[in-house]
mmCIF file of C-alpha atoms in Angstrom:
data_model
loop_
_atom_site.group_PDB
_atom_site.id
_atom_site.type_symbol
_atom_site.label_atom_id
_atom_site.label_comp_id
_atom_site.label_asym_id
_atom_site.label_seq_id
_atom_site.Cartn_x
_atom_site.Cartn_y
_atom_site.Cartn_z
ATOM 1 C CA UNK X 1 -7.484 5.639 49.766
ATOM 2 C CA UNK X 2 -4.127 5.256 52.228
ATOM 3 C CA UNK X 3 -0.547 5.960 50.830
ATOM 4 C CA UNK X 4 0.133 2.023 51.224
ATOM 5 C CA UNK X 5 -3.150 1.209 49.253
ATOM 6 C CA UNK X 6 -2.240 3.917 46.560
ATOM 7 C CA UNK X 7 1.204 2.030 46.780
ATOM 8 C CA UNK X 8 0.235 -1.445 46.417
ATOM 9 C CA UNK X 9 -1.276 -0.338 43.330
ATOM 10 C CA UNK X 10 2.293 1.522 41.871
ATOM 11 C CA UNK X 11 5.414 -0.887 40.484
ATOM 12 C CA UNK X 12 7.611 -1.465 42.767
ATOM 13 C CA UNK X 13 10.348 0.685 40.399
ATOM 14 C CA UNK X 14 7.184 3.613 40.949
ATOM 15 C CA UNK X 15 7.165 2.893 44.543
ATOM 16 C CA UNK X 16 11.305 2.817 44.595
ATOM 17 C CA UNK X 17 11.014 6.814 42.671
ATOM 18 C CA UNK X 18 8.469 8.073 46.216
ATOM 19 C CA UNK X 19 10.813 6.004 48.655
ATOM 20 C CA UNK X 20 13.969 8.416 46.984
ATOM 21 C CA UNK X 21 12.046 11.628 46.637
ATOM 22 C CA UNK X 22 11.123 11.535 50.641
ATOM 23 C CA UNK X 23 14.920 10.217 51.301
ATOM 24 C CA UNK X 24 16.316 13.009 49.233
ATOM 25 C CA UNK X 25 13.664 14.748 50.838
ATOM 26 C CA UNK X 26 12.907 16.554 47.398
ATOM 27 C CA UNK X 27 9.845 18.340 45.668
ATOM 28 C CA UNK X 28 7.819 17.447 42.618
ATOM 29 C CA UNK X 29 8.969 20.757 41.649
ATOM 30 C CA UNK X 30 12.714 20.669 42.446
ATOM 31 C CA UNK X 31 12.725 17.027 40.300
ATOM 32 C CA UNK X 32 11.373 18.931 38.128
ATOM 33 C CA UNK X 33 13.296 21.575 37.201
ATOM 34 C CA UNK X 34 16.439 18.970 37.423
ATOM 35 C CA UNK X 35 14.619 17.199 34.779
ATOM 36 C CA UNK X 36 13.678 19.935 32.348
ATOM 37 C CA UNK X 37 9.881 19.067 32.625
ATOM 38 C CA UNK X 38 7.053 20.461 34.293
ATOM 39 C CA UNK X 39 5.500 19.344 37.842
ATOM 40 C CA UNK X 40 2.719 18.270 37.218
ATOM 41 C CA UNK X 41 3.987 15.876 34.557
ATOM 42 C CA UNK X 42 7.261 14.909 36.609
ATOM 43 C CA UNK X 43 4.322 14.184 39.352
ATOM 44 C CA UNK X 44 2.175 11.939 36.822
ATOM 45 C CA UNK X 45 5.713 10.241 36.061
ATOM 46 C CA UNK X 46 6.017 9.419 39.433
ATOM 47 C CA UNK X 47 2.644 7.349 39.626
ATOM 48 C CA UNK X 48 2.801 5.891 36.055
ATOM 49 C CA UNK X 49 0.784 8.203 34.117
ATOM 50 C CA UNK X 50 3.084 9.760 32.044
ATOM 51 C CA UNK X 51 5.451 7.899 29.779
ATOM 52 C CA UNK X 52 8.928 9.300 30.017
ATOM 53 C CA UNK X 53 11.669 9.601 27.497
ATOM 54 C CA UNK X 54 15.062 8.617 27.653
ATOM 55 C CA UNK X 55 16.352 11.932 28.357
ATOM 56 C CA UNK X 56 14.212 11.800 31.956
ATOM 57 C CA UNK X 57 14.959 8.442 33.010
ATOM 58 C CA UNK X 58 18.590 9.603 32.639
ATOM 59 C CA UNK X 59 18.139 12.756 34.542
ATOM 60 C CA UNK X 60 16.128 10.965 37.198
ATOM 61 C CA UNK X 61 18.818 8.285 37.792
ATOM 62 C CA UNK X 62 21.044 11.029 38.563
ATOM 63 C CA UNK X 63 18.340 13.134 40.558
ATOM 64 C CA UNK X 64 17.287 10.092 42.584
ATOM 65 C CA UNK X 65 20.453 7.858 42.307
ATOM 66 C CA UNK X 66 18.473 4.862 41.282
ATOM 67 C CA UNK X 67 20.779 2.759 38.164
ATOM 68 C CA UNK X 68 19.524 4.463 34.997
ATOM 69 C CA UNK X 69 19.419 0.362 33.608
ATOM 70 C CA UNK X 70 17.088 -0.284 36.124
ATOM 71 C CA UNK X 71 15.123 2.965 35.006
ATOM 72 C CA UNK X 72 14.862 2.306 31.760
ATOM 73 C CA UNK X 73 14.131 -1.297 31.776
ATOM 74 C CA UNK X 74 10.984 -0.630 34.343
ATOM 75 C CA UNK X 75 10.318 2.795 32.605
ATOM 76 C CA UNK X 76 12.057 2.673 29.286
ATOM 77 C CA UNK X 77 10.734 1.945 25.428
ATOM 78 C CA UNK X 78 8.405 -1.333 26.840
ATOM 79 C CA UNK X 79 6.323 1.002 29.552
ATOM 80 C CA UNK X 80 3.082 2.152 28.564
ATOM 81 C CA UNK X 81 1.146 4.123 30.938
ATOM 82 C CA UNK X 82 -2.403 2.769 32.649
ATOM 83 C CA UNK X 83 -3.813 5.948 33.239
ATOM 84 C CA UNK X 84 -6.159 6.464 35.614
ATOM 85 C CA UNK X 85 -7.277 3.449 38.466
ATOM 86 C CA UNK X 86 -5.815 4.383 41.544
ATOM 87 C CA UNK X 87 -8.507 6.114 42.931
ATOM 88 C CA UNK X 88 -11.573 4.825 43.715
ATOM 89 C CA UNK X 89 -15.275 7.196 41.969
ATOM 90 C CA UNK X 90 -15.633 8.813 44.207
ATOM 91 C CA UNK X 91 -12.786 8.805 46.280
ATOM 92 C CA UNK X 92 -12.696 8.931 50.077
ATOM 93 C CA UNK X 93 -9.432 11.092 50.510
ATOM 94 C CA UNK X 94 -10.739 14.678 51.309
ATOM 95 C CA UNK X 95 -8.318 16.330 48.693
ATOM 96 C CA UNK X 96 -9.282 14.202 45.597
ATOM 97 C CA UNK X 97 -12.823 14.291 46.614
ATOM 98 C CA UNK X 98 -12.677 17.838 46.598
ATOM 99 C CA UNK X 99 -10.972 17.650 43.338
ATOM 100 C CA UNK X 100 -13.817 15.492 42.855
ATOM 101 C CA UNK X 101 -16.811 17.687 44.081
ATOM 102 C CA UNK X 102 -15.801 20.602 41.689
ATOM 103 C CA UNK X 103 -15.535 18.885 38.775
ATOM 104 C CA UNK X 104 -19.069 16.837 39.382
ATOM 105 C CA UNK X 105 -20.103 20.532 40.158
ATOM 106 C CA UNK X 106 -18.505 22.934 37.597
ATOM 107 C CA UNK X 107 -17.747 20.247 34.803
ATOM 108 C CA UNK X 108 -21.328 20.888 33.013
ATOM 109 C CA UNK X 109 -21.044 24.595 32.922
ATOM 110 C CA UNK X 110 -17.199 24.324 31.571
ATOM 111 C CA UNK X 111 -18.365 22.497 29.075
ATOM 112 C CA UNK X 112 -21.229 24.385 27.691
ATOM 113 C CA UNK X 113 -18.588 27.716 28.383
ATOM 114 C CA UNK X 114 -16.041 25.915 25.814
ATOM 115 C CA UNK X 115 -19.058 24.723 23.714
ATOM 116 C CA UNK X 116 -19.587 29.086 23.282
ATOM 117 C CA UNK X 117 -16.219 29.861 23.007
ATOM 118 C CA UNK X 118 -14.866 27.068 20.340
ATOM 119 C CA UNK X 119 -17.971 25.530 19.100
ATOM 120 C CA UNK X 120 -18.704 21.855 19.261
ATOM 121 C CA UNK X 121 -15.813 20.045 20.826
ATOM 122 C CA UNK X 122 -13.844 19.081 23.698
ATOM 123 C CA UNK X 123 -10.315 19.907 25.710
ATOM 124 C CA UNK X 124 -7.566 17.360 24.825
ATOM 125 C CA UNK X 125 -6.264 15.566 27.916
ATOM 126 C CA UNK X 126 -3.857 14.493 25.484
ATOM 127 C CA UNK X 127 -2.373 17.697 24.168
ATOM 128 C CA UNK X 128 -2.290 19.092 27.608
ATOM 129 C CA UNK X 129 -0.062 20.918 30.027
ATOM 130 C CA UNK X 130 -1.382 21.560 33.610
ATOM 131 C CA UNK X 131 0.146 23.404 36.554
ATOM 132 C CA UNK X 132 -1.192 24.027 40.753
ATOM 133 C CA UNK X 133 0.111 26.754 42.215
ATOM 134 C CA UNK X 134 0.045 28.387 45.826
ATOM 135 C CA UNK X 135 -1.484 31.989 45.698
ATOM 136 C CA UNK X 136 -1.050 34.357 48.785
ATOM 137 C CA UNK X 137 -4.639 36.211 50.001
ATOM 138 C CA UNK X 138 -4.927 38.325 52.962
ATOM 139 C CA UNK X 139 -8.376 35.102 54.001
ATOM 140 C CA UNK X 140 -5.798 32.703 53.223
ATOM 141 C CA UNK X 141 -3.287 30.847 50.554
ATOM 142 C CA UNK X 142 -5.683 29.410 47.872
ATOM 143 C CA UNK X 143 -5.298 26.505 45.310
ATOM 144 C CA UNK X 144 -4.886 27.634 41.695
ATOM 145 C CA UNK X 145 -5.434 24.639 39.116
ATOM 146 C CA UNK X 146 -4.912 25.502 35.605
ATOM 147 C CA UNK X 147 -5.536 22.590 33.017
ATOM 148 C CA UNK X 148 -4.584 24.144 29.528
ATOM 149 C CA UNK X 149 -6.043 21.439 26.466
ATOM 150 C CA UNK X 150 -5.846 22.362 22.993
ATOM 151 C CA UNK X 151 -9.427 22.185 21.754
ATOM 152 C CA UNK X 152 -10.685 19.408 19.110
ATOM 153 C CA UNK X 153 -13.969 20.103 17.434
ATOM 154 C CA UNK X 154 -15.666 17.272 16.381
ATOM 155 C CA UNK X 155 -15.266 16.047 12.927
ATOM 156 C CA UNK X 156 -18.609 15.541 10.663
ATOM 157 C CA UNK X 157 -18.435 13.070 8.057
#
């Protein structure tokens, strides 16, 4: 999926967030610092995958020079994310495809290890934190992705 195709799936305000980010030469890390959120959560806001609070919109307004009233009207109390749906399955973008491949190959082993260590249950994607880090290595830079979700046991009734 091309950037243009992704932009066609995003609402105009989300496209504007992306454009202002690029125009100002900002990274998600810098924006996250300015709005006091994690880098991954901040990026999720820009793709309509997370619901910003009013304080986030106020900070984004300041950082990106977008009127706060406009952000509140589009992303405020009446906005609810439509999570997922920004990529085909399997995805065609090489980075997304490799993430999909890694989860396809390792999801069952990860599930089994979760069950062995915690019992019968799941990792929450709602009570969740994640991070992407660059790790220097003599053989070449490595990508470290952390998924940190609350364990939720299945209830018996």
